[in-house]
Tab-separated table of C-alpha atoms in Angstrom:
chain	number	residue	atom	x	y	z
A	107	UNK	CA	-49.228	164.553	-116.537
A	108	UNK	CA	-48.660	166.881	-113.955
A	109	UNK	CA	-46.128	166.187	-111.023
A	110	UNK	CA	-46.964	164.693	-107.706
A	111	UNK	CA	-47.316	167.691	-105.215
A	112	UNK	CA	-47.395	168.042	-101.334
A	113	UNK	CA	-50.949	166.670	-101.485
A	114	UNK	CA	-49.432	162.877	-101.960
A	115	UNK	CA	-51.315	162.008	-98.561
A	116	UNK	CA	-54.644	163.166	-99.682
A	117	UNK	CA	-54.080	161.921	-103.108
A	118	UNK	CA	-53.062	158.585	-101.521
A	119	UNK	CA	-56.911	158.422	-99.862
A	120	UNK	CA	-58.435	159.253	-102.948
A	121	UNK	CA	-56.757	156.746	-105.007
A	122	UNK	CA	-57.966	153.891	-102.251
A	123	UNK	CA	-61.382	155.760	-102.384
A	124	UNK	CA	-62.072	155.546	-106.087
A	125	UNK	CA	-60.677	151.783	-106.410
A	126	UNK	CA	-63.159	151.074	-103.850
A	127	UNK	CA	-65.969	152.985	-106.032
A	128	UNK	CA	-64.740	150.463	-109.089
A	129	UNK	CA	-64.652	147.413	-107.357
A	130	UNK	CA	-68.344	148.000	-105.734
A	131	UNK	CA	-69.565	149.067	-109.319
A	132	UNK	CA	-68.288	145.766	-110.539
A	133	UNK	CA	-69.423	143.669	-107.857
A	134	UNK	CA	-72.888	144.969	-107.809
A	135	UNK	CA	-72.824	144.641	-111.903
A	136	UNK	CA	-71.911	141.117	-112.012
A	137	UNK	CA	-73.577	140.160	-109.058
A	138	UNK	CA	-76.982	140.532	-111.510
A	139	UNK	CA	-75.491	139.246	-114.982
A	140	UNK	CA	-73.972	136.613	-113.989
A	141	UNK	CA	-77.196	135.238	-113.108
A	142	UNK	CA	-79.308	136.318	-116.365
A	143	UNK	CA	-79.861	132.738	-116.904
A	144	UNK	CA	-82.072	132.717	-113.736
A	145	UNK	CA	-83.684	135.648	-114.445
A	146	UNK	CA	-84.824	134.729	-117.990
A	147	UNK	CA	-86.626	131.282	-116.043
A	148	UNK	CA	-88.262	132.882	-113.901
A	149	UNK	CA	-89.772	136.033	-116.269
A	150	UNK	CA	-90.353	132.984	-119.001
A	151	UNK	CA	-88.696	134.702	-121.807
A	152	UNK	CA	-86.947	133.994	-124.866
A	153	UNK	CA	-83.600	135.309	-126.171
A	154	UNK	CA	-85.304	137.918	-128.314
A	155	UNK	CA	-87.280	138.566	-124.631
A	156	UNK	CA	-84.385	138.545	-122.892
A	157	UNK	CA	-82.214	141.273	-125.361
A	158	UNK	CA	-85.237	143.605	-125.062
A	159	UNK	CA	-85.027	142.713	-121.022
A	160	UNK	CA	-81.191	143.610	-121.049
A	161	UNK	CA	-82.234	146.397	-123.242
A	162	UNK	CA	-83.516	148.563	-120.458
A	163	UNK	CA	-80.296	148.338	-118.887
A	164	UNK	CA	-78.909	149.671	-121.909
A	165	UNK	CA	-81.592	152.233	-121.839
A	166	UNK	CA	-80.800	153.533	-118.819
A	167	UNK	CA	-77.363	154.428	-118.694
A	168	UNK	CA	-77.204	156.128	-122.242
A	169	UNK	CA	-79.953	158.503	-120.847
A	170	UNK	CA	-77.948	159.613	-117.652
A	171	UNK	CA	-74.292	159.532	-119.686
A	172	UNK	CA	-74.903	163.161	-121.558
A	173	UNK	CA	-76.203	164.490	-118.513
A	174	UNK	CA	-73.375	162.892	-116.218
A	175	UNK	CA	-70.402	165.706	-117.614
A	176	UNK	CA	-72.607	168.593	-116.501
A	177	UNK	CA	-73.608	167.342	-113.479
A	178	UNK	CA	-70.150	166.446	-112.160
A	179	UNK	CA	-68.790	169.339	-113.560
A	180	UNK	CA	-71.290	171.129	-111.159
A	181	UNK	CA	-71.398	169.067	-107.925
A	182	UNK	CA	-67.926	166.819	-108.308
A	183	UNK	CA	-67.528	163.398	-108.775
A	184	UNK	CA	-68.644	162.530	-105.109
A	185	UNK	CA	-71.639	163.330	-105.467
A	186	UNK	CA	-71.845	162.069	-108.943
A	187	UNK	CA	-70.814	158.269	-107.982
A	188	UNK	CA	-73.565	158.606	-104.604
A	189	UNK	CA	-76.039	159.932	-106.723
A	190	UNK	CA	-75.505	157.028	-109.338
A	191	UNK	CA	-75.200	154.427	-106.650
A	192	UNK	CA	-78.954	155.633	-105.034
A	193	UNK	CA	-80.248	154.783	-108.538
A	194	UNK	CA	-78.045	151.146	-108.574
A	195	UNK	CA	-79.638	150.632	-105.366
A	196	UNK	CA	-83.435	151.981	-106.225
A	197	UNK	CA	-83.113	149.857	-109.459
A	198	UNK	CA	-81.654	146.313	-107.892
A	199	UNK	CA	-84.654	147.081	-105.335
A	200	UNK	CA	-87.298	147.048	-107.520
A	201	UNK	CA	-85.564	144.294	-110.240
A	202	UNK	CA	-86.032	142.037	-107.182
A	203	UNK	CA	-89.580	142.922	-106.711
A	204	UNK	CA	-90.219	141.987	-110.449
A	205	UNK	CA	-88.525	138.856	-110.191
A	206	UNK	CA	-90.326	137.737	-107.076
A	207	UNK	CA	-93.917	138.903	-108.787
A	208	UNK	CA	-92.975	137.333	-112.329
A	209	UNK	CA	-93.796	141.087	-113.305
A	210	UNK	CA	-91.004	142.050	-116.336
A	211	UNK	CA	-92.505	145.807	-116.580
A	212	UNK	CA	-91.613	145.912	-112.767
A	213	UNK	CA	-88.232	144.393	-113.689
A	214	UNK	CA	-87.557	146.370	-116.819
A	215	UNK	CA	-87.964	149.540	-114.771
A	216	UNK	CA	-85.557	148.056	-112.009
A	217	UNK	CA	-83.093	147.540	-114.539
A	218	UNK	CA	-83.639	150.847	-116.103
A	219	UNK	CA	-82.777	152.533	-112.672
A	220	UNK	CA	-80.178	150.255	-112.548
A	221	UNK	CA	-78.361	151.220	-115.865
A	222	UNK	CA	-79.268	155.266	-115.147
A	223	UNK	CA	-77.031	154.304	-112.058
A	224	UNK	CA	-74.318	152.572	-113.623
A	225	UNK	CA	-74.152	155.477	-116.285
A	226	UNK	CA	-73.652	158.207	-113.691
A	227	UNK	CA	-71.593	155.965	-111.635
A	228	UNK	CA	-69.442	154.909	-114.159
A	229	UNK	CA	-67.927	158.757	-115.876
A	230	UNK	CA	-68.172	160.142	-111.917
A	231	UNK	CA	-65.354	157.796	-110.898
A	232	UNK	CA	-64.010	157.595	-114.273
A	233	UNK	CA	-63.281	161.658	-114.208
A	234	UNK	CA	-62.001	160.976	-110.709
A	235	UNK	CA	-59.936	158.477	-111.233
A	236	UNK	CA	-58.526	160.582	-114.487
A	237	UNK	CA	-58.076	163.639	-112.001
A	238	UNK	CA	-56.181	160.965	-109.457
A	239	UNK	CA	-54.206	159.632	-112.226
A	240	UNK	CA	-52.631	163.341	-112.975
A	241	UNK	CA	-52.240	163.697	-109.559
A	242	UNK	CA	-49.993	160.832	-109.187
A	243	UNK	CA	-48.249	161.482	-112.545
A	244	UNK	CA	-48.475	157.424	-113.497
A	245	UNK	CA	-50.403	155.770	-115.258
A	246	UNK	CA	-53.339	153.994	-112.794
A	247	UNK	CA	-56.578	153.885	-114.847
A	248	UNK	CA	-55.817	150.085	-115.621
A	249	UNK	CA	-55.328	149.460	-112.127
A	250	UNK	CA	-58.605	151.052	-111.524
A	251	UNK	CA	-60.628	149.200	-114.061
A	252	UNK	CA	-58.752	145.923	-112.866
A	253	UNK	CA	-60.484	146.787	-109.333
A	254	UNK	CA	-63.273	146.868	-111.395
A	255	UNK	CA	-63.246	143.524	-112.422
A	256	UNK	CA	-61.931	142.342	-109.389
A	257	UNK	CA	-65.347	143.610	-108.537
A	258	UNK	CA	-66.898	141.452	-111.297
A	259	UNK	CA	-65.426	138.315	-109.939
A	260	UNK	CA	-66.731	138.759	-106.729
A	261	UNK	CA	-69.901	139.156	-107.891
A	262	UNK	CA	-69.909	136.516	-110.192
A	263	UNK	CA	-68.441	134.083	-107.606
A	264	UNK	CA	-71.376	135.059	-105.602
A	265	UNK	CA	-73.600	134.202	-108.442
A	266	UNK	CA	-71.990	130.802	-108.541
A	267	UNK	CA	-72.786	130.288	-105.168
A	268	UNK	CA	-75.858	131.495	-104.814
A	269	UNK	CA	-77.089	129.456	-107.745
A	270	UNK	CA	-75.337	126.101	-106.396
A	271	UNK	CA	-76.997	126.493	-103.351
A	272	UNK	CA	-80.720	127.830	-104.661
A	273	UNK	CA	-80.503	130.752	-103.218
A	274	UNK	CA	-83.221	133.120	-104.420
A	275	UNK	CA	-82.272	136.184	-106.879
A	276	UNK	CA	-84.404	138.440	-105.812
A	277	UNK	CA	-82.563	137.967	-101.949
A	278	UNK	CA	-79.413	138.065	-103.524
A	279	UNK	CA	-80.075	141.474	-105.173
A	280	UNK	CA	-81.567	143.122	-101.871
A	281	UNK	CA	-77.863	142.086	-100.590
A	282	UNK	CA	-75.957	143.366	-103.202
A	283	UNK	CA	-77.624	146.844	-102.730
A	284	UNK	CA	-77.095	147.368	-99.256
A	285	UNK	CA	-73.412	146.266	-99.195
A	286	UNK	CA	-72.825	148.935	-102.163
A	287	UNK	CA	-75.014	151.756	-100.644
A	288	UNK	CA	-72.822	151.679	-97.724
A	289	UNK	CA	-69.207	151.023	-99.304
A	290	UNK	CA	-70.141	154.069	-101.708
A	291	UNK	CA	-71.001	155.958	-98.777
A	292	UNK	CA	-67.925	156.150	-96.745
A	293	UNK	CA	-65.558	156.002	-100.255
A	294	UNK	CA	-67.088	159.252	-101.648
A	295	UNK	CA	-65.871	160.820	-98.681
A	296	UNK	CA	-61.783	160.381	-99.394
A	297	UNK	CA	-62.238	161.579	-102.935
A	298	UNK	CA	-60.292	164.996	-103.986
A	299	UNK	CA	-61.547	168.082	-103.160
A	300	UNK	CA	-62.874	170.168	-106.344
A	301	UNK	CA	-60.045	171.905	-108.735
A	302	UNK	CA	-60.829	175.694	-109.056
A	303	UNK	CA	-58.433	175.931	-112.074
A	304	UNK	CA	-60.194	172.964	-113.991
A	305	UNK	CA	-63.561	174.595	-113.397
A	306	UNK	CA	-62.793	177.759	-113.735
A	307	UNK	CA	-61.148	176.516	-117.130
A	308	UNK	CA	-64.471	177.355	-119.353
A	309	UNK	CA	-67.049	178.827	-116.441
A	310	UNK	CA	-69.857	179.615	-119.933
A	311	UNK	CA	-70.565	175.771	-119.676
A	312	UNK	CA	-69.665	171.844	-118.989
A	313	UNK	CA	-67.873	171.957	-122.759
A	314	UNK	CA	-69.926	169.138	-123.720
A	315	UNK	CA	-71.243	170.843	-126.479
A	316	UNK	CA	-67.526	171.588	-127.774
A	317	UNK	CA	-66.742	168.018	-126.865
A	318	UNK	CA	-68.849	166.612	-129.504
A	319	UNK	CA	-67.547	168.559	-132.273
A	320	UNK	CA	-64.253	167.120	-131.582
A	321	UNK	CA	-62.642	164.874	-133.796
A	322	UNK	CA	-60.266	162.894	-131.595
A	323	UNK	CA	-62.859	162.969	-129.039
A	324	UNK	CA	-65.626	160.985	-131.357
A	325	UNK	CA	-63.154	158.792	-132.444
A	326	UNK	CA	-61.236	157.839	-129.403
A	327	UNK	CA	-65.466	157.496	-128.649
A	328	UNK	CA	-65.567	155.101	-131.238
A	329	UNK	CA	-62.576	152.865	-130.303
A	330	UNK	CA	-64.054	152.733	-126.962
A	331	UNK	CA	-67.670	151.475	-127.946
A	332	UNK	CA	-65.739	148.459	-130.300
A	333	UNK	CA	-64.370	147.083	-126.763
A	334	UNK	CA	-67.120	147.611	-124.726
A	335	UNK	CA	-69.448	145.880	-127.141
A	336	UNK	CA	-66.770	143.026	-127.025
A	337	UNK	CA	-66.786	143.678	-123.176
A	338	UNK	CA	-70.185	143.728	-122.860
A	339	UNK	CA	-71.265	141.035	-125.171
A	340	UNK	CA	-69.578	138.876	-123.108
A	341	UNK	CA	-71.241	140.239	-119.805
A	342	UNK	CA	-74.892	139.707	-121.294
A	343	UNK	CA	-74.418	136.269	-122.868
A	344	UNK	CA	-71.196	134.442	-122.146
A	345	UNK	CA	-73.352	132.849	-119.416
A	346	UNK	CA	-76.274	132.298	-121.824
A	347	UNK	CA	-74.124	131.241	-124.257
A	348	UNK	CA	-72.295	128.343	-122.324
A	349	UNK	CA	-75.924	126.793	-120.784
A	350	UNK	CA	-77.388	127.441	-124.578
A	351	UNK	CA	-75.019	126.810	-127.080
A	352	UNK	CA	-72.635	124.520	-125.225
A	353	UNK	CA	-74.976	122.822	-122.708
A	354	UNK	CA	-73.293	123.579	-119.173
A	355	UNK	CA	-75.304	123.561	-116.247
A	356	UNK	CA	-75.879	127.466	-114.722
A	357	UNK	CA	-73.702	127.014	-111.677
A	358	UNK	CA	-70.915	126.135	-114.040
A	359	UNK	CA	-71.430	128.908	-116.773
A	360	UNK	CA	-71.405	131.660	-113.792
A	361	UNK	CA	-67.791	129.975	-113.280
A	362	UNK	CA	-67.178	130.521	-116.643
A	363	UNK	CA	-68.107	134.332	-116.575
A	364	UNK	CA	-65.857	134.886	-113.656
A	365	UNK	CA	-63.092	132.649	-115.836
A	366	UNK	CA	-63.789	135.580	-118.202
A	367	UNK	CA	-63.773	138.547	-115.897
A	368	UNK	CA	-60.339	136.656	-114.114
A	369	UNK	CA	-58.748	137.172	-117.493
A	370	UNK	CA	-59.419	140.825	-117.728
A	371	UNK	CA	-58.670	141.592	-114.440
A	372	UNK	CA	-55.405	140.092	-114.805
A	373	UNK	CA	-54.403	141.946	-117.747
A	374	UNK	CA	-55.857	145.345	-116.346
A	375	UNK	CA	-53.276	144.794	-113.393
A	376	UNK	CA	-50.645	144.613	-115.870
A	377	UNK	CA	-51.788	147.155	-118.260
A	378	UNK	CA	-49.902	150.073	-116.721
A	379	UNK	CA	-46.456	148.512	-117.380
A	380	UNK	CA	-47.723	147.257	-121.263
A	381	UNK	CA	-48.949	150.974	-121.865
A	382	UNK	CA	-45.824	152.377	-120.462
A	383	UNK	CA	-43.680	150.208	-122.539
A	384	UNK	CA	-45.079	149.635	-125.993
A	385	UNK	CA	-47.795	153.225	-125.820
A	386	UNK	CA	-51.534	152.824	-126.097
A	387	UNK	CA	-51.813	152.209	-130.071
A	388	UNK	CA	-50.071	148.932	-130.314
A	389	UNK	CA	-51.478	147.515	-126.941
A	390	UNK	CA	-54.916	148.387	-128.183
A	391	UNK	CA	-54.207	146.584	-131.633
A	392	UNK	CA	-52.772	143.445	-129.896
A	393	UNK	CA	-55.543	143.408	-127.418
A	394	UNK	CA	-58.299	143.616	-130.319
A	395	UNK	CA	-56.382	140.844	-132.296
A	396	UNK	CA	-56.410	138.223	-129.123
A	397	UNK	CA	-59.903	139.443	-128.423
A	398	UNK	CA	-61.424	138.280	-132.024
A	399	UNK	CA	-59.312	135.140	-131.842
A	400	UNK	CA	-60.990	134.113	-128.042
A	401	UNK	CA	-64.043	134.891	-129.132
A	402	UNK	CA	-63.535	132.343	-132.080
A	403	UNK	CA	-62.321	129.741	-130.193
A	404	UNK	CA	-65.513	130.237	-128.057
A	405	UNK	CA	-67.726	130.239	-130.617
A	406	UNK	CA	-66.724	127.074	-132.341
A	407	UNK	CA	-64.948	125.166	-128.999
A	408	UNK	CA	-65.274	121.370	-128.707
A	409	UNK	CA	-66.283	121.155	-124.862
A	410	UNK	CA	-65.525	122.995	-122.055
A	411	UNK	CA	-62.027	123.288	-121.805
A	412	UNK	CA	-61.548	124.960	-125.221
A	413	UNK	CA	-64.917	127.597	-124.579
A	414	UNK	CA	-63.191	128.402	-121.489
A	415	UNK	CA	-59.881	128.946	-123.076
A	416	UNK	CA	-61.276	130.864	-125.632
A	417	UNK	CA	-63.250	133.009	-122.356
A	418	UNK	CA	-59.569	133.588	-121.315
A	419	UNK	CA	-58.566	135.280	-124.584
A	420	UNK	CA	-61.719	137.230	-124.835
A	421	UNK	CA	-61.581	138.609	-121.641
A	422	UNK	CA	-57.728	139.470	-121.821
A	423	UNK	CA	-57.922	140.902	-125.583
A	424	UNK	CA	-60.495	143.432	-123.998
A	425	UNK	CA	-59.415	144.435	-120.933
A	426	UNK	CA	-57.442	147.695	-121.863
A	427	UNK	CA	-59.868	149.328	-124.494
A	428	UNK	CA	-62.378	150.828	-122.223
A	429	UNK	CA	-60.079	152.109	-119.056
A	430	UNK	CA	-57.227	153.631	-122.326
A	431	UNK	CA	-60.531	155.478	-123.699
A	432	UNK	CA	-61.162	156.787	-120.381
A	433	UNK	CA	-57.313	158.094	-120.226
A	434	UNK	CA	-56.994	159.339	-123.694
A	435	UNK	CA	-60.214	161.563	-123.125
A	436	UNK	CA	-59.352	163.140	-119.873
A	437	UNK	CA	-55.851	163.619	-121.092
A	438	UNK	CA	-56.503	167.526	-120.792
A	439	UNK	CA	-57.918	167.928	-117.614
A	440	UNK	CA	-59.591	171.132	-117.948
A	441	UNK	CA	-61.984	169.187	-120.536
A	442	UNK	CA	-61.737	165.492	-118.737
A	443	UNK	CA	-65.504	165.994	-117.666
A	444	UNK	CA	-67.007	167.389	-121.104
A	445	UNK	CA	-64.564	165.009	-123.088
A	446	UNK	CA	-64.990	161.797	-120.799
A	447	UNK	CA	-68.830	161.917	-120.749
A	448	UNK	CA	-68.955	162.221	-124.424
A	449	UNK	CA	-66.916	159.095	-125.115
A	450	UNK	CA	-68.934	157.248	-122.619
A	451	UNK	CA	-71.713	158.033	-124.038
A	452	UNK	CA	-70.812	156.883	-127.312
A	453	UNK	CA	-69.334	153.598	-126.434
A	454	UNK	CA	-72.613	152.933	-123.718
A	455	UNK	CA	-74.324	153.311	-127.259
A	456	UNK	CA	-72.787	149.308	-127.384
A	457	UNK	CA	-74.710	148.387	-124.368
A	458	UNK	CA	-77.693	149.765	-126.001
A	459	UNK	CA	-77.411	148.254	-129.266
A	460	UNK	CA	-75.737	144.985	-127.976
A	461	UNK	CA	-78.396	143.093	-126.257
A	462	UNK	CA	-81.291	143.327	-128.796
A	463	UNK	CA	-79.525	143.101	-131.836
A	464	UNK	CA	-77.624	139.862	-130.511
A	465	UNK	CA	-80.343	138.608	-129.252
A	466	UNK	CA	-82.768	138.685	-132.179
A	467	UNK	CA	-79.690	137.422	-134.659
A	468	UNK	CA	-79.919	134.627	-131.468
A	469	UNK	CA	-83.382	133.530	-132.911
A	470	UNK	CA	-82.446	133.185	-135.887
A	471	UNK	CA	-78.701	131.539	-135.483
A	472	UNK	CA	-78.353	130.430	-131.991
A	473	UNK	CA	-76.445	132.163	-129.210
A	474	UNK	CA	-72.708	130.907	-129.627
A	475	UNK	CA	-73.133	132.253	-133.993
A	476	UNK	CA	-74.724	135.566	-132.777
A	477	UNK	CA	-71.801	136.285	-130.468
A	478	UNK	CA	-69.629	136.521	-134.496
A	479	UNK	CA	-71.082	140.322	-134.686
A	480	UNK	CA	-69.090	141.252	-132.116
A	481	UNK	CA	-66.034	140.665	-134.011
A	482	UNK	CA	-67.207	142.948	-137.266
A	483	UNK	CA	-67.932	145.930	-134.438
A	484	UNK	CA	-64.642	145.099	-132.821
A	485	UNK	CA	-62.798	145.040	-136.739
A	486	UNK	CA	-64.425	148.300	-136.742
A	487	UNK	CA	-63.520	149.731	-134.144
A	488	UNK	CA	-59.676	149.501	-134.044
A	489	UNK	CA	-59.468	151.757	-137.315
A	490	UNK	CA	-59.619	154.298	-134.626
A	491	UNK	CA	-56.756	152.702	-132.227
A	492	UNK	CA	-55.025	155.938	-133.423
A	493	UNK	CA	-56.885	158.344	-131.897
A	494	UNK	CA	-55.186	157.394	-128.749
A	495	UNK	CA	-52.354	158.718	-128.890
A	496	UNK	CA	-51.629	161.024	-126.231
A	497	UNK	CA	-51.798	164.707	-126.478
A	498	UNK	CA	-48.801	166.500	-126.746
A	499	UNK	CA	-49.587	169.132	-124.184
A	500	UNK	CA	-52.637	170.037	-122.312
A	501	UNK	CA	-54.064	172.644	-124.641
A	502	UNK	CA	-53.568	170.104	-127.445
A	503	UNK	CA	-56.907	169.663	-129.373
């Protein structure tokens, strides 16, 4: 990483700035899954309904992540994360419309939006945050991902309360889009101005193309995917799973998401000093190890208690796989845009795959015995922990 310069104040506002664009990303994420249950009543579907449902999501974001790199590398990530946020909003819009009319075309389209949002939303401050990060010369993309589930929480406690109180979805969701339209808004306006070097770095094109011949690049892609589809399994049907496979009422199984999304926010906030200590390989093998064992305890948990415990674990063994992918593939930052919007892509291949496939195994096994695929993928996955490493100079690879 490069040193801090004389632009500490300016790099000081842009590190608020793109903490607030994580937290809002979360919050207007988790404000909608953690009330999936509701949505499922009130569209009448069943689980293999609902993965197709969550499917659009899915949908959405892996079409906008190959076209994300480009775009940013183009217009910056400012306009990137406003431009993804319009779509959040659009999409939340019209998923509320869809709920309201029982229509799940009109709310498969919303949620389409939606995920084209999140996917342009997501590698715009993720290539900020990496360009903040080398700014600062210490490690902050935990940090930045914690802020994202601090995000998550919020929404999710909102989703707790909302559904304790029978407050309608579809209001909650018009809500949720006008608080993040504006925070977006006046955030994108602290980020860094563009780098001239970085861009000028390979002016024939994003590097995309380059990107995805890349080696370390498709594998560090690959490590990434394992812990978002242990990530995002858990943001799709730990709710589901806890009213379905362990009877709890909806109020309580939004609790239990945020119980989950508490855990990985708490590790993300101390990832920087793990990472720093004991390097991203072995913190990434530990995290996948705890990860598979939460997930078990979830699976086959007693009562409450345990399922929750087990929540805990899951949450904390993945909270450092995503936000370390992000970091290992911006570690050069002339190729952080090209390099970071390939990996995404690849590991948003989890959200697409995720949904459907757990739900139909759902149909067949039930909810909480579906959930077990995620710990092959994760298995998987960490074969590639390796890949991680950092490189030993910018030029490297």
């Amino acid at each position: 990483m490069v040193r801090p310069t004389s632009t500490a104040v300016p790099t000081e506002r842009a590190r608020v700035a793109v903490a607030v664009a994580f937290v809002v990303n979360g919050f207007a994420f988790a404000s909608w899954i953690s009330r999936v249950p509701a949505a499922r009543d009130a569209l009448g579907l069943s689980s293999a309904g609902l993965g197709l449902l969550l499917l659009c999501l899915a949908v959405g974001s892996v079409v906008a992540l190959p076209l994300t790199g480009p775009v940013v590398h183009r217009t910056g990530p400012a306009r990137g994360v406003l431009g993804g946020a319009a779509l959040v909003v659009a999409g939340l819009l019209l998923l509320a419309l869809g709920l309201s009319a029982g229509q799940v075309v009109a709310a498969g389209a919303g949620l389409t939006l939606v995920g084209m949002g999140v996917g342009g939303w997501d590698v715009a401050m993720n290539i900020e945050g990496a360009a903040v990060e080398q700014r600062l010369g210490r490690v902050l993309m935990p940090r930045l991902h914690a802020g994202f589930s601090l995000g998550t929480v919020a929404g999710a406690l909102l989703g707790a309360g909302a559904a304790a109180l029978g407050f309608p979805l579809p209001a909650q969701l018009v809500l949720t889009a006008a608080l993040a339209l504006v925070a977006v808004a006046v955030a994108t306006r602290s980020f860094l101005p563009a780098e001239p070097a970085v861009e000028g770095a390979h002016r024939g094109g994003s590097g995309v193309g380059r990107a995805w011949r890349e080696p370390r690049t498709l594998l560090v892609g690959v490590l990434t995917l394992a812990f978002a589809f242990t990530e995002g399994s858990a943001n799709d049907w730990l709710a589901v799973a806890l009213v379905d496979g362990h009877g709890i009422a909806q109020s309580t199984a939004a609790v239990g998401f945020a119980v989950f999304v508490a855990a990985m926010t708490a590790f993300r906030l101390v990832g920087g000093a793990l990472l720093d200590r004991f390097g991203r390989v072995t913190v990434l093998r530990a995290g996948g190890v705890t990860a598979l064992l939460g997930l078990l305890l979830f699976v086959t948990a007693p009562g409450l208690p345990f399922a929750l415990a087990g929540a805990v674990l899951w949450g904390a063994g993945a909270a450092l796989g995503f936000p370390v992918g992000m970091s290992a593939a911006a570690d050069d930052p002339a190729w952080a845009a090209a390099r970071v919007s390939v990996v995404s892509s690849i590991a948003y291949t989890a959200f697409l795959a995720g949904p459907p496939l757990i739900g139909f195994v759902a149909e067949v096994t039930g909810v909480l015995q579906a959930l077990l695929v995620v710990l092959v993928v994760l298995a998987v996955g960490l074969l590639a922990a390796g890949a991680t490493r950092p490189l030993r100079t910018a030029a490297a690879g």
